[in-house]
XYZ file of C-alpha atoms in Angstrom:
448
model
C -80.738 197.001 -129.367
C -80.519 193.390 -128.118
C -83.887 193.629 -126.369
C -85.568 194.952 -129.519
C -84.184 192.103 -131.703
C -85.308 189.529 -129.169
C -88.832 190.933 -129.196
C -88.957 190.886 -133.015
C -87.727 187.291 -133.303
C -90.109 186.172 -130.552
C -92.993 187.777 -132.434
C -91.987 186.157 -135.741
C -91.671 182.696 -134.131
C -95.084 183.081 -132.486
C -96.575 184.271 -135.796
C -95.452 181.169 -137.704
C -96.246 178.820 -134.822
C -99.847 180.079 -134.663
C -100.219 179.288 -138.364
C -98.582 175.860 -137.935
C -95.863 176.890 -140.394
C -93.085 174.528 -139.378
C -90.533 175.912 -141.855
C -91.034 179.511 -140.713
C -90.783 178.534 -137.055
C -87.538 176.639 -137.684
C -86.075 179.623 -139.555
C -86.970 182.038 -136.697
C -85.503 179.753 -134.040
C -82.322 179.239 -136.097
C -81.870 183.012 -136.484
C -82.300 183.435 -132.731
C -79.589 180.837 -132.047
C -77.186 182.400 -134.539
C -77.732 185.900 -133.112
C -77.552 184.783 -129.470
C -74.053 186.254 -128.885
C -75.261 189.616 -130.173
C -78.511 189.530 -128.233
C -76.916 188.623 -124.914
C -74.005 191.039 -125.138
C -74.233 194.134 -122.931
C -73.026 197.577 -124.037
C -70.479 197.555 -121.220
C -68.885 194.310 -122.443
C -67.948 195.884 -125.776
C -66.538 199.011 -124.198
C -62.874 199.079 -123.179
C -62.508 198.262 -119.481
C -60.907 201.163 -117.626
C -59.475 200.716 -114.157
C -60.773 203.511 -111.891
C -58.411 205.961 -110.278
C -57.138 205.122 -106.821
C -59.428 206.780 -104.203
C -57.895 209.320 -101.862
C -59.313 209.736 -98.368
C -59.590 213.470 -97.744
C -61.360 213.601 -94.380
C -61.794 211.461 -91.273
C -64.118 212.116 -88.347
C -64.000 210.583 -84.866
C -67.400 211.503 -83.501
C -69.564 210.877 -80.472
C -70.445 207.204 -80.913
C -69.606 207.162 -84.630
C -66.790 207.629 -87.103
C -66.687 208.654 -90.762
C -64.378 208.779 -93.759
C -64.776 210.888 -96.875
C -62.857 210.377 -100.090
C -62.401 212.176 -103.400
C -64.600 210.634 -106.161
C -62.578 208.464 -108.577
C -62.831 208.789 -112.342
C -64.531 205.725 -113.873
C -65.987 204.464 -110.572
C -69.493 203.043 -110.481
C -69.352 202.119 -106.807
C -66.938 201.912 -103.887
C -66.012 199.106 -101.500
C -65.088 199.940 -97.901
C -62.852 197.444 -96.148
C -61.783 197.000 -92.536
C -58.459 195.506 -91.476
C -58.631 192.317 -89.414
C -56.269 191.412 -86.582
C -54.372 188.994 -88.848
C -53.691 191.775 -91.379
C -56.273 190.688 -93.976
C -59.078 192.992 -95.145
C -62.821 192.416 -94.792
C -65.460 194.200 -96.902
C -67.947 195.924 -94.578
C -69.876 198.194 -96.966
C -70.408 199.104 -100.631
C -71.448 202.608 -101.625
C -72.875 203.831 -104.921
C -70.828 206.092 -107.179
C -72.815 209.065 -105.917
C -71.885 208.363 -102.324
C -68.319 209.223 -101.291
C -68.818 209.146 -97.515
C -68.993 206.185 -95.144
C -70.267 206.377 -91.579
C -69.619 203.678 -89.007
C -71.914 203.336 -85.992
C -71.676 201.457 -82.729
C -75.137 202.237 -81.317
C -73.905 204.738 -78.775
C -70.769 202.804 -77.834
C -67.141 203.698 -78.368
C -64.730 201.217 -79.884
C -61.020 200.638 -80.308
C -59.114 202.149 -83.252
C -59.894 200.561 -86.617
C -58.261 200.860 -90.030
C -60.419 201.455 -93.109
C -59.613 201.713 -96.800
C -61.601 202.362 -99.985
C -61.532 200.627 -103.391
C -63.193 202.055 -106.511
C -65.055 199.603 -108.801
C -65.917 200.266 -112.467
C -69.017 199.122 -114.391
C -67.068 196.129 -115.623
C -66.115 195.273 -112.018
C -62.528 196.383 -112.513
C -61.048 197.409 -109.158
C -58.651 200.231 -108.433
C -55.709 200.079 -106.104
C -56.838 200.403 -102.463
C -56.580 203.823 -100.894
C -54.136 204.480 -98.107
C -55.570 203.128 -94.851
C -57.139 205.596 -92.418
C -57.220 204.995 -88.664
C -60.427 205.929 -86.856
C -61.836 205.643 -83.371
C -65.158 206.856 -82.051
C -65.321 209.031 -78.957
C -67.262 207.881 -75.879
C -70.840 209.207 -76.036
C -71.663 212.354 -74.066
C -73.939 211.604 -71.078
C -77.411 213.021 -71.712
C -78.441 215.023 -68.617
C -82.181 214.622 -68.103
C -82.655 216.663 -64.927
C -80.750 219.203 -62.846
C -82.447 220.381 -59.671
C -81.324 222.064 -56.479
C -80.179 218.856 -54.772
C -79.591 216.314 -57.543
C -78.614 215.709 -61.161
C -79.742 212.735 -63.279
C -78.463 211.498 -66.657
C -78.909 208.571 -69.059
C -76.387 205.728 -68.761
C -73.490 205.503 -71.230
C -73.013 201.901 -72.413
C -69.694 200.512 -71.244
C -68.882 203.371 -68.856
C -66.975 202.328 -65.720
C -67.884 205.423 -63.697
C -68.818 209.108 -64.015
C -67.239 212.378 -62.899
C -69.378 215.353 -61.863
C -67.935 218.726 -62.860
C -68.468 222.354 -61.869
C -67.166 225.385 -63.705
C -65.266 227.865 -61.552
C -63.600 230.934 -63.100
C -63.701 229.312 -66.519
C -62.133 226.042 -65.342
C -63.917 222.723 -64.869
C -63.250 221.040 -61.529
C -64.251 217.520 -60.466
C -66.595 217.724 -57.463
C -67.597 214.071 -57.256
C -67.462 210.579 -58.725
C -70.096 207.867 -58.925
C -70.966 204.589 -60.633
C -74.694 205.385 -60.712
C -76.532 207.726 -63.096
C -77.441 210.323 -60.487
C -75.562 212.527 -58.037
C -76.787 214.330 -54.944
C -75.331 217.611 -53.727
C -76.349 221.272 -53.657
C -76.364 222.706 -57.175
C -76.285 226.499 -57.052
C -78.234 228.826 -59.312
C -76.433 230.435 -62.253
C -73.549 227.967 -61.893
C -72.647 225.501 -64.633
C -72.360 221.783 -63.964
C -71.847 218.665 -66.061
C -70.987 214.970 -66.022
C -68.614 212.911 -68.146
C -68.200 209.176 -68.617
C -64.986 207.333 -67.796
C -64.446 204.247 -69.941
C -62.646 201.051 -68.771
C -59.446 202.082 -70.589
C -59.485 205.454 -68.789
C -60.684 207.477 -71.769
C -63.020 210.340 -70.862
C -66.045 211.477 -72.817
C -66.835 215.058 -73.656
C -69.496 216.753 -71.531
C -72.542 218.992 -71.819
C -72.437 222.163 -69.671
C -75.841 222.874 -68.099
C -77.204 225.172 -65.447
C -80.182 224.919 -63.119
C -83.570 225.444 -64.669
C -85.241 228.837 -64.745
C -88.459 228.640 -62.733
C -89.864 231.659 -64.595
C -90.804 229.303 -67.454
C -92.067 226.309 -65.468
C -95.684 227.167 -66.294
C -95.054 227.107 -70.069
C -95.653 223.810 -71.856
C -93.378 223.344 -74.879
C -94.976 221.290 -77.647
C -92.533 219.870 -80.204
C -93.619 218.472 -83.582
C -91.469 217.309 -86.459
C -89.154 214.574 -87.656
C -85.971 212.778 -86.584
C -84.158 216.077 -85.907
C -86.578 216.641 -83.020
C -87.316 213.138 -81.708
C -84.117 211.662 -80.103
C -83.742 211.902 -76.332
C -80.595 214.015 -76.870
C -82.248 216.268 -79.477
C -81.853 220.013 -79.022
C -85.571 220.788 -78.315
C -85.624 218.476 -75.285
C -82.371 219.884 -73.932
C -83.732 223.394 -74.454
C -86.885 222.601 -72.500
C -84.865 220.998 -69.688
C -82.569 224.008 -69.299
C -85.470 226.461 -69.378
C -87.494 224.391 -66.910
C -90.370 223.879 -69.342
C -92.470 220.705 -69.405
C -91.852 219.196 -72.859
C -94.416 217.285 -74.917
C -92.420 215.900 -77.843
C -94.497 213.998 -80.426
C -91.948 214.173 -83.253
C -91.449 210.949 -85.220
C -88.453 209.909 -87.360
C -89.201 210.038 -91.074
C -92.221 212.315 -90.655
C -93.344 214.533 -93.517
C -95.560 217.581 -93.223
C -97.907 216.374 -95.982
C -100.520 213.791 -95.097
C -99.247 210.220 -95.108
C -97.583 207.666 -92.855
C -96.322 209.328 -89.621
C -97.087 212.786 -91.014
C -97.114 215.886 -88.851
C -100.478 217.112 -90.130
C -102.236 213.809 -89.357
C -100.837 213.707 -85.795
C -101.788 217.319 -85.144
C -105.310 216.779 -86.498
C -105.666 213.918 -84.021
C -103.867 215.344 -80.954
C -103.983 219.128 -81.334
C -102.035 221.610 -79.193
C -104.296 222.170 -76.189
C -102.381 223.532 -73.198
C -99.372 224.651 -75.230
C -97.527 227.834 -74.320
C -94.702 227.438 -76.826
C -95.011 225.415 -80.044
C -91.910 224.409 -82.032
C -92.426 222.817 -85.469
C -89.862 221.541 -87.933
C -90.623 219.720 -91.189
C -89.547 219.810 -94.805
C -86.466 217.606 -95.145
C -88.516 214.433 -95.627
C -91.054 216.229 -97.812
C -88.180 217.219 -100.067
C -86.641 213.731 -99.990
C -89.990 212.022 -100.676
C -90.815 214.436 -103.524
C -93.879 215.874 -101.793
C -95.867 218.439 -103.737
C -94.996 221.949 -102.627
C -98.271 223.670 -103.551
C -98.829 227.372 -102.858
C -100.285 229.692 -100.255
C -103.783 229.600 -101.746
C -103.966 225.795 -101.700
C -105.884 223.870 -99.032
C -104.972 220.246 -99.743
C -103.145 218.547 -96.881
C -101.332 216.539 -99.547
C -99.215 219.601 -100.370
C -96.561 221.171 -98.141
C -98.285 224.558 -98.007
C -101.749 223.097 -97.452
C -100.663 220.698 -94.697
C -98.616 223.373 -92.899
C -101.570 225.789 -93.064
C -103.813 223.169 -91.467
C -101.308 222.626 -88.634
C -101.020 226.354 -87.924
C -104.789 226.850 -88.007
C -105.170 224.111 -85.378
C -102.385 225.694 -83.311
C -104.177 229.066 -83.284
C -107.478 227.343 -82.450
C -106.164 225.208 -79.565
C -103.589 227.625 -78.113
C -104.462 231.178 -79.161
C -101.983 232.756 -76.710
C -99.074 230.422 -77.494
C -95.951 231.585 -79.279
C -95.180 229.511 -82.388
C -91.656 228.975 -83.714
C -91.232 227.456 -87.172
C -87.838 225.847 -87.810
C -86.600 225.783 -91.403
C -85.269 222.543 -92.945
C -81.595 221.957 -92.236
C -79.018 221.879 -95.015
C -77.919 218.360 -95.902
C -75.679 216.843 -98.516
C -78.051 214.144 -99.575
C -81.024 213.631 -101.871
C -81.974 209.955 -101.766
C -78.578 208.194 -102.203
C -76.844 211.143 -103.833
C -74.425 212.717 -101.355
C -72.555 214.839 -103.886
C -74.912 217.830 -103.956
C -76.225 220.193 -101.309
C -79.981 219.891 -100.858
C -80.619 223.646 -100.821
C -79.609 223.661 -104.498
C -80.386 220.112 -105.716
C -83.747 219.489 -107.399
C -85.960 216.558 -106.427
C -88.348 214.781 -108.803
C -90.905 217.572 -108.347
C -88.208 219.982 -109.540
C -88.115 221.613 -106.079
C -85.009 222.306 -104.026
C -84.836 222.241 -100.248
C -84.525 226.020 -100.499
C -88.078 226.107 -101.932
C -89.416 224.395 -98.811
C -87.365 226.758 -96.646
C -88.845 229.815 -98.362
C -92.330 228.385 -97.856
C -91.704 228.395 -94.085
C -90.977 232.144 -94.183
C -94.156 232.829 -96.154
C -96.266 230.744 -93.767
C -94.715 232.432 -90.723
C -95.548 235.867 -92.109
C -99.094 234.794 -92.943
C -99.821 233.269 -89.515
C -97.736 235.557 -87.280
C -95.102 233.005 -86.256
C -91.429 233.272 -85.373
C -88.800 231.647 -87.607
C -85.638 229.949 -86.396
C -83.595 229.675 -89.575
C -81.350 226.606 -89.492
C -79.516 227.784 -92.596
C -77.894 230.570 -90.601
C -77.951 228.952 -87.158
C -74.827 227.968 -85.275
C -73.668 224.389 -84.943
C -74.558 222.906 -88.335
C -74.146 224.419 -91.780
C -72.805 223.693 -95.241
C -69.169 224.057 -94.236
C -69.139 221.410 -91.467
C -71.696 218.750 -92.411
C -69.224 215.864 -92.313
C -68.007 216.751 -88.804
C -71.315 217.997 -87.358
C -73.608 215.202 -88.526
C -73.745 211.430 -88.199
C -74.750 210.842 -91.837
C -74.701 214.220 -93.667
C -78.328 214.641 -92.565
C -78.766 214.438 -88.794
C -76.832 216.426 -86.175
C -74.579 214.494 -83.815
C -75.223 214.648 -80.045
C -72.477 217.261 -79.692
C -73.990 219.353 -82.490
C -77.390 219.127 -80.803
C -75.823 220.829 -77.781
C -74.516 223.681 -79.937
C -77.893 224.090 -81.675
C -79.690 224.040 -78.321
C -77.455 226.803 -76.914
C -78.074 228.918 -80.012
C -81.830 228.252 -79.888
C -82.002 229.260 -76.225
C -80.288 232.550 -77.076
C -82.791 233.056 -79.880
C -85.764 232.308 -77.617
C -84.559 234.646 -74.882
C -84.140 237.447 -77.383
C -87.163 236.968 -79.663
C -89.808 234.837 -77.959
C -89.594 234.405 -74.178
C -89.986 238.050 -73.125
C -93.667 237.799 -73.964
C -94.091 234.433 -72.212
C -92.085 234.566 -68.996
C -93.980 235.127 -65.798
C -92.501 237.810 -63.492
C -90.005 236.665 -60.884
C -91.023 236.919 -57.187
C -88.898 240.067 -56.792
C -90.506 241.622 -59.875
C -93.986 240.736 -58.578
C -93.239 242.333 -55.189
C -91.918 245.456 -56.894
C -94.998 245.667 -59.145
C -97.273 245.197 -56.130
C -95.545 248.022 -54.227
C -95.866 250.299 -57.234
C -99.563 249.439 -57.517
C -100.113 250.201 -53.825
C -98.318 253.540 -54.137
C -100.381 254.460 -57.201
C -103.593 253.575 -55.369
C -102.546 255.611 -52.338
C -101.693 258.588 -54.519
C -105.159 258.511 -56.041
């Protein structure tokens, strides 16, 4: 109402001023001065100021290189303030979340850190603050070393920041035994086939990281190039597609980019594929949809051809895949459940509508329709192991992206899926199988 009155008085003053009516101008200005308290008052200032309820922390997570706290939303809260306890006992504000965001994630860029105490304060529209929540103690775990290569005589991994040394492990009868120690990021010994090995980081305080069990690569798939396209779920060096390719012994060409959408635009999948193609691919893995949903991309339909719609752009990508690699197997990965649309972390994306009135479930269903139309496989993340609606706080680093440990679980599940549904038609015969087939062929020729 205040804005409307100001506009009216401004118009009246301008009207009289244009006509050089001094009396009218003086009257309009006087009215504006008398009504100033009314015009400048906000609706919130007249409303009774209610102190929000005290927040209650309901969940804490000590993850791989990160930590998180989750609290129950407070009645009357417009936003929340997260504070960290200093050494002298005072509290420092480190973050402020909106009222739709009741989770805070702390990062250390891949490093672990000493225990910290965090608390939450709810703030109302009138900036009234609640009592602080009870303090929660958190500590991140040391990051898991990312194994980049495991061959017959050596194993190589990425360095863990701050690690003092590493222990090399081998699984024997279900137990993990230390077989070596080193300060470098490689270890040389004889690694046997079908045996599981790993490496863990030892921090200066003696704390040990978790580890990623791996086995030697399968040479039956070394002639299959895996092409990976998608967004930030596929692009990190520890992402599950790269680990999958490493364990299967496949060369991996990963062109995924964080923030990528399927529809045409900045860093889009369809624009990259139109430029680079899939020539030489034996296995193509594509995942997109989460950013299309979050950026309110038009969904379109199966009959559409515009690359500015989800259907149209995906169709273009699959047509190029069939053109460049007609014998390749194509796996479409459905968008992963997340508890976030823009800054709203209170609803699950499979059910929450974006500004196009589409849910993430709509984009997921589109993947199934496209797979049926173009003869592709579907790896459904909604029902996959490792990350689902029930464990998003623990399994992700921000309610969107899987943690390094979750990537390991997804990779193991994806390998099982590939071996069951996809690889039988791609794997070249083993030397023993080739010798057996050759003997059978010779016997058949002799019989004729």
